[in-house]
Every structure is written in structure tokens, then in C-alpha cells.
Amino acid sequence: MLDVTMETASKFSQKLTDIPAAVYVLEGERIKRSGATTIAEALALVPGLRVSSFSAVEPNVSSRGFHGGLFNKMLVLQDGRSLYSPVYGGVYWADIDYLLEDIERIEVLRGPAGTIWGGNAENGVINIVTKSAEETQGGLVTGTYKQFGNYELGARQGIHLGDDVYGRAFYKFKSTKRDPVNNPVRWNAHHAGIVIEKSDDWTLRVGGEQSGYDEDIYKVKYENGLSTDISFESTNIDSYSYYAQFDKAMSISEQTDGQYRLWFQNNYDSAYDAPGKYLTIDGEASFVTSFTDEHKITYGLGYRFVHLDFTYQSQSYDFDDVHYYVRLYDIPSASDSIVNGFIQYEATWGEKLSTVVGAKLEYFEQNDHIELSPQARALYSLTNAHTLWAGIGRSAIAPSYMDTNSSYIANGIYCPQGSDCNANPNDYEYFFSLTEPSQAEEVESVVTYELGHRYASAHVELDSTIFFSQYSHISGQEFVSWHPDYSQIDLYQRTYDYEVDSFGVEIAAHWRLADTFTLYGAYSYVHLDQEWAPSHSGSSNGNDQDYYDIDGQHLASIQSLWSVTDAIEFDFVVKGQAIDYGNSWQLDNFFAVDARLGWQTSENAPLVELLIKNIGETKGYYEDIYGAYKQEQNVALRASYAY
């Protein structure tokens, strides 16, 4: 922490030790030596972040509770560009990838960050910062072969284009079985991009991704509420996206620096649970004015335009001829805007005390709401090594078309009374749940109180945070009744009539035992208590009361980096999880060990790595109740050559 800086807390570079918030930087060297092969996998080393897997290619990342694939309470950025889905406000981690060798660091701000970043930064911000083109001159080729026939290939070439102008191009291909045992269908993904930059002046980034896999989708026909026929068809689930981003930094005066950023991203997805085309165009300008060395203000403006075209409409859908699962919308398309402005004042009072106060005003055209996200923070230096900080902040969630305009169908199966379905599988009957959108206009929000302590010396660092959060207008999914016109339908309704209180602790440690051996540790605990708040509207019944409850969640990890010799590195990651949901959901606790052995005879020689995940896990374990993907021992061989 003594030498580490980050930009995510204020959009301008700050030393970690000067930030009165729960912050963490995961450096590129640690990512590479963790044995991780995806960005999401590496994030499990960050205190307070939970990473689980719906399949081998579909990770979920959440912060401070609220697990699930549609986690919308954390903003994810890549080089400052938002990666959020305009449909539900979260990110689709299966489509987020990069050459890990070209990631400089991942900056994580835990807790509310609405004052700087706005909607969907309720529980934090993750900013994936890639290396500059100047740092990645020359070439790189890399390949990974994993157990069960999964593999990855990547290449990068950097070039000096002129005076202080550098470029880089990369390509990465990944072929992975979704589940080697239960679903060996291959998921193939391509990522590519180009970076052109002028040092300390401007940067242009363009790129895209494409992924796809074959899936057997069945449709069920119904008559008078009973299933009469099932048909299967093999469908290619395809998605792609492309983007362009331009950043410009400039000195406006001796006191004021400015940063300008403009980007667009276009997405297409044919998956039945998120079908459509989505376009976002963003522009923002941020400034910092230093009146003196002790007093400065940061301020800026931002604008986002969103356009969405939806594939399936509920008005024209036949509820007697139903996909296995599908999302329907009550509108064919939509366009809206988000406009925001923020200001933040930072002051130093003597040698020991500094404060930060600020607020962001944000207008959401979709529901015609204005939201205010203020924060107040203070940092006090007890000694050169010990620092205390405290803060309070509010953040809100941008409204979601998935919640307000979409219905979701999911087929289920049951055995009629009096039938022996084990002996006669054809006796099974089908039904489906239909979850209808909420008509309420409330915006989910949180107020979080935090207190932190840091200790930093030459060899030992300790960073701890305790927090208490109060969430309002949390979305719930309540059973209403059977559909009046289709008896095969269980009808559910989304509402915003829930509140959640959470309490937690997050601890990070770094111990440099020797020049060749370093340990990193992380631990977090969180408790969530959900309450029904029917005063918000008169249409809910409270039967989703305990969905978000967590009686106790413990996550822990230890990472070691050991340079055995100049040519050999031996590293390991120990990780553990214990979760008590406090209801009928049962999840086994687990303790797992990953190891990496790296061999490089000289700086100009290839690097060969042996990666073993979940050592000794022959029976495997489940990370979460969502999906049925089991984590087992997996061996991989990775080789890379930089020239």
C-alpha cells in the first residue's frame, strides 16, 4: 500500500493510503502467478468478493452478499469504460476476457461509489486496468491446454508508430466444455482489440468479442393445462459485441487538469434468457482543480444514451407452445438517457486529518427519476504506520428493463399423484412459472456506514473494514396465483417491497517474509437480514421474505509467491468458504488448494507453467446453489513466449 496508487476512488490517481474508503489493488503479477485463467477467477483473491460458477465458462461475481447470475450491485469497468448490461445493470462475466499478461492491475472499490460513478455502484466498483501500449512493445504468444480437452490460444504484437505514439493488437481464442461430465458442449469465444496511444495525451481503443455454443432447446405443447407434446431442436446460442473508446487527458491551467472519455458499445445476444440487441453511447468529462496543496475539488458531467431491440414480445407469444425458458418483453424496443453531474471536495487539515465530501445528481429518463448520491469521509493518521478512516455514502441502482418490462418463463416438471414416474418416465407432466414485471417506479438504493483501519510498514500491511448497510426497495419475486386463462402457469410478480440490512467485516493482509517469498491473505464475513416492507406499494404479499437472508458467510484465501530460484517459481492459493443461508438451502462448506509451478531459464526464454486447481478434489464441491456445476481437480499446462 505504501507505493500503490489507484484512480477508481476519484477518477484521478491517488495513493492507496490516502483514500478514506475500502479499496484494494490486485496487481498483474499476482493475477498471473495465482494460476487463474480468467479475470473473474482472479477476483476471488479480493476481500469481500465472492466468485462462483454456473458452468465452466459462466462465472458469477458478487460483493457483500446478494449472490446470483443477475448481480446488479457492482459496477465493472475496463480502463474506465463501463461493461454493464443496459438490460439488467449487471455484467455478463462469460464475455469479459483479456490477455492476462497485458493486465496491469485490477482496482476494487468496495462499498457505495455513487458519488463518482453513479448507478449500479451500490456495493462497489471493479476497474480492470490494462497495460499501456508503450509497456507492451514486441510480441507475445501463449497457449494453455487444460484437462478434459479445454484450451486457450493468444497472441499480441506491440509496435512503435512514431514520436511518443505506440500501438498494440491482440487476439485470444478459448474453447471450453460447459461441464465436462453433464454438458460437454463446447463454448468457443474470440476476443480481439487494438490500442493506439500517445503517451500522457490520448488513447484510442477498439475491440470486440464473439462467443457461441450449441444447445438442445425443447418446447412443450399444452392443451387444457396439460402437456401433450415435447419437441427438441439444436440451436446455436450466439453473442457478439464491439466497442470503441477514446480518452483524452489535458492540462487546462496550472491548477486544473481534465479528462475526457467517449465510448460506445453494441451487443447482440440470441440466448433465450437475454435476447436482443443493445447499444450504449457514453460521454463524460472530469476535472480536478487544486486551489492549494491542501484543498482541491473534483467535478464532472456525464451522459449515457441507451437503445434496445427485444427479440420476443409477450403480446404475440403462444403460452400453449412454450420454450424451456425464455424472456419476453412488453415492448419491441426502447430508448432512454441518463444524465449526471458530480462534485467532490477534498481537504487536508494539518498533518493528520483529511476529509472528502461530495454528491452526484443523476437523472434516469426510463422512470423519470432524479437520484442524489452523497458521501462524507474522513481519514486520520494516528502514526506513520496506523491510519483510521470512516465514511457514509448513498448509492442507487439504475432502473432495469428486465425488472420493469420483461416476463420470464421457466418450465418445470412434476409427477402426478398416483403415478410411478421412476418406472414410467413418460408419466411426468410439465408446468411453467411466469414471472411478470413490476409496475412500481421505485429505485433501489443503499446507505452504507463504514469504519476502517490500515497498518503499513516495509514488510507487513493490514487493512480492515467493518460496514453496515441499509438497502431500500429491493426487488422480490412473489408467487401470486395460477394464471386465470392457462392452468399450466404458476404466476409470479416482481415487486420492490423489501428491505435488507447487512453487516460485515473485510480484512486484507500482506506479509513480505523475504525478498523471494511473500504472503497475501483475505477474509470477509457478511450477514444479511431481509424484511418485507409492504408500505412501499399495495400489491405484494411478502412470500419472498427470506430469499436474500444470509445468517453468516465466511470467505478466506491465502496466496503465496515464492521465487525458489531465478528460474523457478512455486506459488499456491488456499481458499475456503462457509455459508449458512438460514433457510432450506443447503450448501457444503469447502477448503481447496491451487498450485502453480513456473519455469523460465532466462528472461528471453519461454515461460512454462504447470497449474493444478482443487488439488485432491476427486469428489468435488459446489460453490453455490445456482446451477449444478461441480468444482473438481483440474490440471493445465500453460506456455508463453515474449519476444
XYZ file of C-alpha atoms in Angstrom:
643
model
C 0.000 0.000 0.000
C 2.904 2.361 0.610
C 3.730 2.578 -3.106
C 0.424 1.618 -4.772
C -1.846 4.141 -6.476
C -5.328 3.838 -7.969
C -7.734 6.045 -9.941
C -11.093 4.364 -9.274
C -11.831 6.195 -5.995
C -11.841 9.687 -7.572
C -11.099 9.227 -11.333
C -7.642 10.724 -10.698
C -4.536 8.989 -9.339
C -4.282 8.681 -5.535
C -2.104 6.740 -3.152
C -3.968 3.866 -1.557
C -3.009 5.024 1.924
C -4.666 8.419 1.301
C -8.114 7.074 0.361
C -10.792 7.008 3.123
C -12.655 4.030 1.651
C -12.418 0.243 1.370
C -10.019 -0.093 -1.569
C -7.834 -2.888 -2.924
C -5.470 -3.310 -5.846
C -4.817 -6.735 -7.356
C -1.609 -6.380 -9.342
C -0.936 -8.128 -12.634
C 1.936 -10.197 -11.244
C -0.366 -11.698 -8.607
C -3.022 -12.464 -11.223
C -0.532 -14.313 -13.412
C 1.027 -16.236 -10.531
C -2.327 -17.193 -8.992
C -2.823 -19.738 -11.755
C -6.089 -18.049 -12.740
C -7.063 -18.339 -16.387
C -9.926 -15.805 -16.270
C -10.364 -12.346 -14.780
C -13.308 -13.479 -12.662
C -11.291 -16.360 -11.212
C -8.558 -13.960 -10.052
C -11.093 -11.736 -8.265
C -11.595 -14.442 -5.624
C -8.367 -13.096 -4.066
C -10.038 -9.756 -3.242
C -11.582 -9.491 0.249
C -15.361 -9.142 0.115
C -15.749 -10.514 -3.427
C -17.354 -13.896 -3.970
C -16.771 -15.861 -7.170
C -18.832 -18.923 -8.079
C -19.513 -20.786 -11.316
C -22.793 -21.579 -13.056
C -20.733 -23.605 -15.534
C -17.081 -23.875 -16.559
C -17.479 -20.724 -18.664
C -20.144 -18.748 -16.761
C -18.759 -17.271 -13.535
C -20.701 -15.091 -11.107
C -19.013 -12.313 -9.117
C -20.765 -10.585 -6.236
C -19.850 -8.251 -3.397
C -21.200 -8.143 0.144
C -23.976 -10.696 -0.446
C -26.892 -10.805 -2.962
C -25.474 -13.724 -4.958
C -26.750 -14.858 -8.316
C -26.149 -14.523 -12.025
C -28.030 -11.218 -12.305
C -25.981 -9.376 -9.697
C -26.574 -5.662 -10.381
C -24.972 -4.003 -7.366
C -21.407 -3.616 -8.598
C -20.163 -1.528 -11.495
C -17.490 -3.207 -13.643
C -15.172 -1.131 -15.825
C -12.336 -1.838 -18.210
C -9.943 1.095 -18.461
C -12.773 3.306 -17.169
C -15.342 2.066 -19.741
C -18.493 0.616 -18.216
C -19.161 -3.029 -19.113
C -22.658 -3.109 -17.654
C -25.644 -4.605 -19.462
C -28.297 -1.948 -20.159
C -30.930 -4.678 -19.767
C -30.358 -5.519 -16.100
C -27.475 -3.308 -14.951
C -25.005 -6.099 -14.177
C -22.279 -7.673 -16.292
C -22.103 -10.945 -18.182
C -18.780 -12.295 -16.947
C -18.572 -15.009 -19.618
C -17.948 -12.262 -22.193
C -15.296 -10.374 -20.175
C -11.789 -11.504 -21.055
C -8.354 -10.189 -21.996
C -4.799 -11.447 -22.265
C -3.928 -11.791 -18.577
C -0.285 -10.926 -19.367
C -1.444 -7.464 -20.513
C -3.478 -6.601 -17.398
C -1.549 -4.159 -15.235
C -3.852 -4.333 -12.215
C -7.467 -4.601 -11.095
C -8.658 -1.789 -8.847
C -11.528 -2.592 -6.479
C -13.529 -0.035 -4.523
C -15.854 -1.790 -2.061
C -18.914 -0.037 -0.724
C -21.097 2.695 -2.260
C -19.425 4.624 -5.082
C -22.411 6.520 -6.467
C -20.852 9.931 -5.864
C -18.210 9.305 -8.529
C -19.634 6.528 -10.690
C -23.423 6.761 -10.340
C -25.968 3.979 -10.881
C -25.143 0.329 -10.079
C -22.149 1.164 -7.868
C -24.069 0.215 -4.695
C -21.611 -2.371 -3.399
C -18.518 -1.232 -5.244
C -16.605 -0.766 -8.467
C -14.179 -3.103 -10.250
C -11.867 -1.411 -12.755
C -9.747 -3.701 -14.968
C -6.717 -1.595 -15.934
C -4.693 -2.855 -18.894
C -1.066 -2.047 -19.590
C -0.158 0.853 -21.817
C 0.844 0.163 -25.412
C 4.308 1.507 -24.593
C 4.731 -1.196 -21.917
C 3.731 -3.987 -24.300
C 6.077 -3.471 -27.222
C 7.231 -6.573 -29.050
C 5.332 -9.807 -29.371
C 3.757 -12.444 -27.176
C 2.314 -15.878 -27.943
C 0.657 -18.011 -25.307
C -1.247 -21.271 -25.125
C -2.957 -23.261 -22.386
C -4.133 -26.866 -22.520
C -6.422 -27.996 -19.727
C -7.781 -31.277 -18.544
C -10.891 -32.537 -20.411
C -9.601 -31.086 -23.690
C -10.172 -27.383 -22.953
C -7.632 -24.975 -24.425
C -6.755 -21.305 -24.993
C -4.545 -19.530 -27.534
C -3.419 -15.908 -27.534
C -1.133 -13.506 -29.357
C -0.165 -9.860 -29.011
C 2.043 -7.547 -31.050
C 3.174 -4.087 -29.977
C 4.654 -1.513 -32.325
C 6.230 1.952 -32.065
C 4.303 4.139 -34.520
C 6.100 7.469 -34.102
C 7.115 10.146 -31.611
C 5.525 9.056 -28.320
C 2.869 7.097 -30.262
C 2.583 3.352 -29.593
C 0.211 0.628 -30.682
C -0.819 -2.868 -29.634
C -3.067 -5.539 -31.149
C -4.140 -8.789 -29.507
C -6.273 -11.854 -30.162
C -7.432 -14.594 -27.811
C -9.376 -17.795 -28.529
C -10.868 -20.048 -25.887
C -12.619 -23.410 -26.306
C -14.218 -24.824 -23.153
C -16.717 -27.540 -22.344
C -19.547 -26.046 -20.286
C -19.438 -29.072 -17.978
C -17.143 -31.992 -18.874
C -19.431 -34.530 -17.161
C -23.007 -33.279 -17.523
C -22.812 -30.923 -20.501
C -19.721 -31.444 -22.711
C -20.966 -28.940 -25.318
C -18.114 -26.615 -26.297
C -18.291 -22.890 -25.735
C -15.978 -21.122 -28.211
C -15.037 -17.493 -27.619
C -12.957 -14.977 -29.576
C -11.604 -11.685 -28.184
C -9.578 -9.106 -30.098
C -8.580 -5.485 -29.717
C -6.295 -2.647 -30.788
C -4.819 0.111 -28.630
C -3.167 3.244 -30.062
C -1.900 5.891 -27.659
C 0.196 8.976 -27.362
C 1.980 8.990 -24.020
C 0.234 11.119 -21.359
C -2.050 12.600 -24.007
C -4.706 10.401 -25.664
C -5.662 6.744 -26.119
C -7.867 5.038 -28.696
C -9.197 1.534 -28.022
C -11.309 -0.617 -30.342
C -12.209 -4.258 -29.992
C -14.858 -6.889 -29.673
C -15.778 -10.434 -28.767
C -17.853 -13.253 -30.184
C -18.907 -16.451 -28.481
C -21.272 -19.300 -29.150
C -22.299 -22.837 -28.351
C -24.939 -25.363 -29.430
C -27.797 -26.069 -27.053
C -30.677 -28.520 -27.252
C -33.774 -26.435 -26.565
C -37.088 -28.158 -26.045
C -40.569 -26.724 -26.433
C -43.629 -28.020 -24.618
C -47.138 -28.002 -26.076
C -50.089 -27.702 -23.701
C -53.801 -28.355 -24.040
C -56.261 -27.565 -21.273
C -53.370 -27.106 -18.854
C -51.661 -30.445 -19.529
C -48.554 -31.090 -21.599
C -49.294 -33.012 -24.794
C -46.015 -32.998 -26.720
C -42.331 -32.163 -26.403
C -40.150 -31.198 -29.362
C -36.388 -30.721 -29.410
C -34.183 -28.649 -31.657
C -30.476 -27.880 -31.644
C -29.921 -24.140 -31.549
C -26.739 -22.111 -31.786
C -26.614 -19.603 -28.943
C -24.546 -16.764 -30.302
C -23.447 -13.412 -28.910
C -21.098 -10.679 -30.001
C -20.152 -7.158 -29.040
C -17.828 -4.467 -30.306
C -16.698 -1.164 -28.854
C -14.631 1.956 -29.453
C -13.245 4.214 -26.723
C -11.326 7.483 -26.874
C -9.659 9.034 -23.805
C -8.049 12.453 -23.708
C -6.088 13.982 -20.833
C -5.077 17.615 -20.784
C -3.813 20.339 -18.507
C -6.281 23.214 -18.630
C -4.348 25.561 -16.328
C -1.716 25.421 -13.607
C -4.455 24.486 -11.137
C -6.798 22.345 -13.285
C -6.401 19.035 -15.114
C -9.099 17.440 -17.234
C -10.010 14.004 -18.545
C -12.452 13.349 -21.372
C -13.842 9.971 -22.309
C -16.169 8.931 -25.135
C -17.156 5.359 -25.952
C -19.852 3.218 -27.468
C -20.628 -0.472 -27.245
C -23.000 -2.606 -29.308
C -24.169 -6.023 -28.075
C -26.158 -8.822 -29.637
C -27.295 -11.956 -27.818
C -29.516 -14.809 -29.011
C -29.708 -16.550 -25.602
C -33.338 -17.130 -24.659
C -32.949 -15.504 -21.252
C -31.407 -12.278 -22.658
C -32.323 -11.984 -26.343
C -31.871 -8.759 -28.264
C -29.566 -6.003 -29.482
C -28.297 -3.303 -27.147
C -26.443 -0.080 -27.915
C -24.908 2.289 -25.365
C -23.153 5.579 -26.076
C -21.362 7.313 -23.204
C -19.535 10.583 -22.798
C -18.016 12.104 -19.685
C -15.726 14.923 -18.650
C -13.945 15.049 -15.285
C -11.789 17.802 -13.810
C -9.657 18.349 -10.727
C -8.779 21.841 -9.537
C -6.153 22.273 -6.819
C -6.556 25.608 -5.053
C -3.639 24.791 -2.755
C -1.731 21.651 -1.827
C -4.338 21.078 0.894
C -7.597 21.850 -0.919
C -8.960 20.607 -4.236
C -12.246 19.821 -5.919
C -13.095 17.098 -8.413
C -16.141 17.601 -10.616
C -17.623 16.423 -13.864
C -20.565 15.690 -16.146
C -21.732 12.549 -17.895
C -24.326 11.421 -20.437
C -25.435 7.948 -21.487
C -27.766 7.017 -24.348
C -29.247 3.515 -24.477
C -31.200 1.824 -27.260
C -32.535 -1.733 -27.025
C -34.288 -4.015 -29.518
C -36.013 -7.010 -27.918
C -36.449 -10.331 -29.721
C -39.583 -11.793 -28.101
C -42.753 -9.885 -27.182
C -45.273 -11.203 -24.660
C -48.274 -9.969 -26.679
C -47.533 -12.340 -29.573
C -46.219 -15.337 -27.635
C -48.191 -18.597 -27.566
C -48.428 -19.782 -23.939
C -49.559 -23.221 -25.154
C -46.318 -23.734 -27.129
C -43.522 -22.735 -24.777
C -39.717 -22.752 -24.819
C -37.873 -24.496 -21.979
C -37.017 -20.966 -20.836
C -37.456 -17.578 -22.492
C -37.648 -13.903 -21.630
C -40.458 -11.836 -23.136
C -40.837 -8.050 -23.260
C -43.991 -5.959 -23.388
C -42.315 -3.529 -25.822
C -40.416 -4.219 -29.072
C -37.719 -1.594 -28.399
C -36.759 1.229 -26.082
C -34.502 4.294 -25.946
C -33.614 6.417 -22.957
C -30.869 8.533 -21.426
C -29.043 9.013 -18.143
C -27.621 12.454 -17.313
C -25.408 13.153 -14.316
C -23.133 15.666 -12.677
C -20.930 15.391 -9.588
C -18.682 17.475 -7.352
C -16.321 16.373 -4.599
C -14.218 18.469 -2.226
C -11.059 17.062 -0.652
C -9.206 18.885 2.110
C -6.199 18.266 4.335
C -6.321 19.796 7.807
C -2.834 19.813 9.235
C -0.596 16.749 9.078
C -3.046 14.137 10.355
C -6.620 14.788 9.160
C -8.131 14.808 5.677
C -11.779 14.874 4.597
C -13.842 14.180 1.486
C -17.405 15.383 0.856
C -19.305 15.187 -2.393
C -22.502 14.322 -4.232
C -23.737 13.180 -7.632
C -27.079 14.144 -9.156
C -28.379 11.616 -11.678
C -31.476 11.680 -13.889
C -32.922 8.400 -15.198
C -35.196 9.009 -18.169
C -36.574 5.462 -18.084
C -38.614 6.099 -14.933
C -38.301 9.901 -14.830
C -36.451 9.847 -11.503
C -33.715 12.056 -10.074
C -31.383 10.408 -7.567
C -28.862 12.057 -5.239
C -25.782 10.055 -4.180
C -23.831 11.935 -1.478
C -20.882 10.839 0.611
C -18.788 12.168 3.510
C -15.479 10.613 4.576
C -12.540 11.354 6.839
C -9.062 9.879 7.326
C -6.898 10.363 10.409
C -3.232 9.348 10.729
C -2.592 8.067 14.240
C 1.105 7.440 13.483
C 3.213 6.989 10.388
C 2.080 3.370 10.276
C -1.507 3.456 11.621
C -4.438 5.185 9.897
C -8.141 5.309 10.736
C -10.896 6.264 8.312
C -14.697 6.498 8.393
C -17.337 7.183 5.801
C -21.016 7.262 4.935
C -22.386 7.102 1.409
C -25.534 6.549 -0.582
C -25.849 4.894 -3.976
C -28.750 3.879 -6.240
C -29.412 1.293 -8.937
C -30.239 2.431 -12.456
C -33.731 1.206 -13.443
C -33.794 -2.090 -15.310
C -35.912 -3.120 -18.307
C -35.588 -6.675 -17.075
C -37.471 -5.748 -13.900
C -39.963 -3.280 -15.358
C -40.746 -4.603 -18.858
C -39.895 -8.300 -19.089
C -41.652 -11.535 -18.225
C -39.684 -14.729 -17.697
C -40.831 -18.273 -18.427
C -39.151 -21.322 -16.867
C -40.566 -24.828 -17.386
C -40.692 -27.320 -14.544
C -41.615 -30.973 -14.173
C -43.734 -32.922 -11.676
C -45.078 -36.431 -11.166
C -48.913 -36.561 -10.997
C -50.426 -38.083 -7.902
C -50.810 -41.840 -8.261
C -48.130 -42.209 -10.952
C -44.837 -44.087 -10.672
C -42.608 -41.812 -12.738
C -39.436 -43.710 -11.850
C -40.828 -46.753 -13.599
C -42.609 -44.780 -16.323
C -40.766 -41.525 -17.105
C -43.412 -40.663 -19.705
C -45.855 -40.086 -16.847
C -44.114 -36.849 -15.891
C -46.098 -33.683 -16.563
C -44.807 -30.186 -17.255
C -45.814 -26.776 -15.972
C -44.099 -23.419 -16.028
C -43.647 -20.303 -13.950
C -44.308 -16.919 -15.487
C -42.722 -14.008 -13.656
C -44.310 -10.708 -14.626
C -42.585 -7.304 -14.399
C -43.118 -4.780 -11.652
C -45.095 -1.652 -12.437
C -43.633 0.258 -9.490
C -41.293 3.173 -10.191
C -39.107 2.927 -7.092
C -35.324 2.888 -7.471
C -33.309 0.536 -5.302
C -30.820 2.352 -3.074
C -28.429 1.774 -0.186
C -26.911 3.831 2.628
C -23.669 2.358 3.969
C -21.671 3.277 7.072
C -18.010 2.181 7.117
C -15.082 2.275 9.511
C -11.577 1.196 8.551
C -8.044 0.798 9.852
C -4.758 0.451 7.961
C -1.318 -0.543 9.124
C 1.525 -0.259 6.630
C 5.232 -0.898 7.156
C 8.061 -2.075 4.955
C 7.263 -5.792 5.440
C 3.724 -6.075 6.882
C 0.461 -4.453 5.786
C -3.001 -4.883 7.274
C -6.241 -3.346 6.003
C -9.564 -3.920 7.787
C -13.098 -2.590 7.283
C -16.402 -3.003 9.101
C -19.630 -1.854 7.459
C -23.367 -1.616 7.987
C -25.700 -1.155 5.009
C -29.420 -0.427 4.726
C -30.980 -1.308 1.353
C -34.392 0.012 0.303
C -36.771 -1.086 -2.490
C -35.059 -4.427 -3.048
C -36.684 -6.431 -5.833
C -38.578 -9.596 -4.901
C -40.273 -12.352 -6.907
C -43.560 -13.365 -5.262
C -45.981 -16.171 -6.062
C -49.390 -14.672 -6.842
C -51.691 -17.441 -8.074
C -52.352 -19.733 -11.010
C -52.926 -17.962 -14.295
C -56.681 -17.383 -14.831
C -56.505 -18.399 -18.512
C -53.708 -21.033 -18.531
C -53.807 -23.560 -15.701
C -50.266 -24.772 -16.540
C -48.847 -21.408 -15.416
C -47.746 -20.533 -11.894
C -47.898 -16.744 -11.837
C -45.208 -14.705 -10.085
C -44.871 -10.924 -9.716
C -41.826 -8.725 -9.228
C -42.118 -6.089 -6.508
C -39.846 -3.579 -4.767
C -41.348 -4.141 -1.323
C -38.307 -5.482 0.519
C -35.580 -4.030 2.679
C -32.264 -5.614 3.637
C -29.856 -4.771 6.438
C -26.334 -6.118 6.172
C -23.315 -6.143 8.437
C -19.837 -7.284 7.554
C -16.092 -7.354 8.104
C -13.351 -7.384 5.445
C -9.649 -7.905 6.161
C -6.655 -7.900 3.818
C -3.069 -8.687 4.810
C 0.322 -8.644 3.092
C 3.453 -10.097 4.668
C 6.805 -9.948 2.918
C 8.829 -12.613 4.705
C 11.831 -12.339 2.364
C 12.783 -10.857 -0.975
C 11.786 -14.172 -2.569
C 8.706 -15.097 -0.505
C 5.501 -13.106 0.044
C 2.098 -13.959 1.521
C -1.245 -12.278 0.821
C -4.350 -13.007 2.875
C -8.023 -12.049 2.638
C -11.005 -12.725 4.888
C -14.586 -11.454 4.854
C -17.776 -12.040 6.807
C -21.262 -10.822 5.963
C -24.744 -11.195 7.469
C -27.930 -10.207 5.597
C -31.403 -9.793 7.093
C -34.337 -9.260 4.698
C -37.664 -7.703 5.731
C -40.946 -7.249 3.882
C -41.910 -3.567 3.625
C -45.479 -3.536 2.236
C -45.838 0.205 2.760
C -43.897 0.718 -0.473
C -46.895 -0.474 -2.505
C -50.120 -2.352 -2.010
C -49.546 -5.202 -4.456
C -47.127 -7.544 -2.638
C -47.687 -10.437 -0.239
C -44.250 -10.956 1.346
C -43.725 -14.610 0.374
C -40.207 -13.866 -0.923
C -39.288 -12.799 2.612
C -36.171 -14.911 3.243
C -34.697 -15.081 -0.252
C -31.701 -12.808 0.461
C -31.127 -13.873 4.068
C -27.600 -14.985 4.965
C -27.075 -15.936 8.599
C -23.325 -15.948 8.045
C -20.917 -16.057 5.134
C -17.188 -16.616 5.650
C -14.736 -16.348 2.744
C -10.970 -16.666 3.103
C -7.910 -17.000 0.890
C -4.119 -17.114 1.215
C -1.815 -16.591 -1.744
C 1.928 -17.229 -1.667
C 4.525 -16.048 -4.180
C 7.816 -17.924 -3.885
C 10.737 -17.388 -6.256
C 12.642 -20.592 -5.496
C 15.487 -19.678 -7.859
C 15.922 -17.185 -10.683
C 14.385 -19.790 -12.995
C 11.723 -21.482 -10.811
C 8.587 -20.083 -9.155
C 6.320 -22.094 -6.885
C 3.056 -20.463 -5.809
C -0.148 -21.626 -4.161
C -3.612 -20.330 -3.316
C -5.614 -21.723 -0.404
C -9.310 -20.776 -0.408
C -12.235 -21.620 1.826
C -15.945 -20.892 2.073
C -18.595 -21.441 4.751
C -22.136 -20.132 4.159
C -25.271 -20.513 6.269
C -28.294 -19.227 4.363
C -30.525 -19.763 7.385
C -33.291 -21.457 5.365
C -33.890 -24.659 3.436
C -30.985 -24.024 1.059
C -28.056 -26.234 1.973
C -24.526 -25.732 0.699
C -21.465 -27.704 1.733
C -18.508 -25.773 3.075
C -15.245 -26.305 1.229
C -11.499 -25.872 1.559
C -9.408 -26.056 -1.623
C -5.787 -25.643 -2.708
C -4.429 -24.484 -6.077
C -0.759 -24.643 -7.058
C 1.409 -23.198 -9.813
C 4.922 -24.223 -10.846
C 6.639 -21.838 -13.277
C 9.919 -22.450 -15.106
C 11.818 -19.897 -17.218
C 15.526 -20.419 -17.782
C 16.191 -16.785 -18.728
C 14.355 -13.537 -19.398
C 14.331 -14.258 -23.139
C 13.241 -17.897 -22.825
C 9.686 -19.281 -22.892
C 7.785 -19.474 -19.607
C 6.287 -22.903 -18.901
C 3.715 -23.275 -16.116
C 2.006 -26.269 -14.530
C -1.339 -25.275 -12.981
C -3.273 -27.573 -10.651
C -6.615 -26.418 -9.292
C -8.506 -28.015 -6.426
C -5.723 -30.428 -5.554
C -7.069 -33.776 -4.373
C -10.728 -32.899 -5.064
C -11.784 -36.179 -6.676
C -15.381 -35.936 -5.432
C -15.601 -32.192 -5.988
C -17.705 -29.481 -4.371
C -20.411 -26.999 -5.312
C -19.690 -23.295 -4.832
C -23.334 -22.225 -4.844
C -26.910 -23.440 -5.110
C -27.320 -21.924 -8.566
C -26.696 -24.435 -11.328
C -25.175 -27.866 -10.877
C -21.537 -27.302 -11.814
C -19.107 -29.188 -9.593
C -15.555 -27.963 -8.986
C -13.051 -30.810 -9.201
C -9.297 -31.234 -9.592
C -8.143 -29.788 -12.890
C -4.636 -29.825 -14.358
C -3.423 -27.398 -17.029
C -0.175 -26.663 -18.844
C 0.479 -23.089 -19.979
C 3.356 -21.866 -22.129
C 4.110 -18.300 -23.221
C 6.908 -16.626 -25.108
C 7.596 -12.895 -25.257
C 9.920 -11.558 -27.929
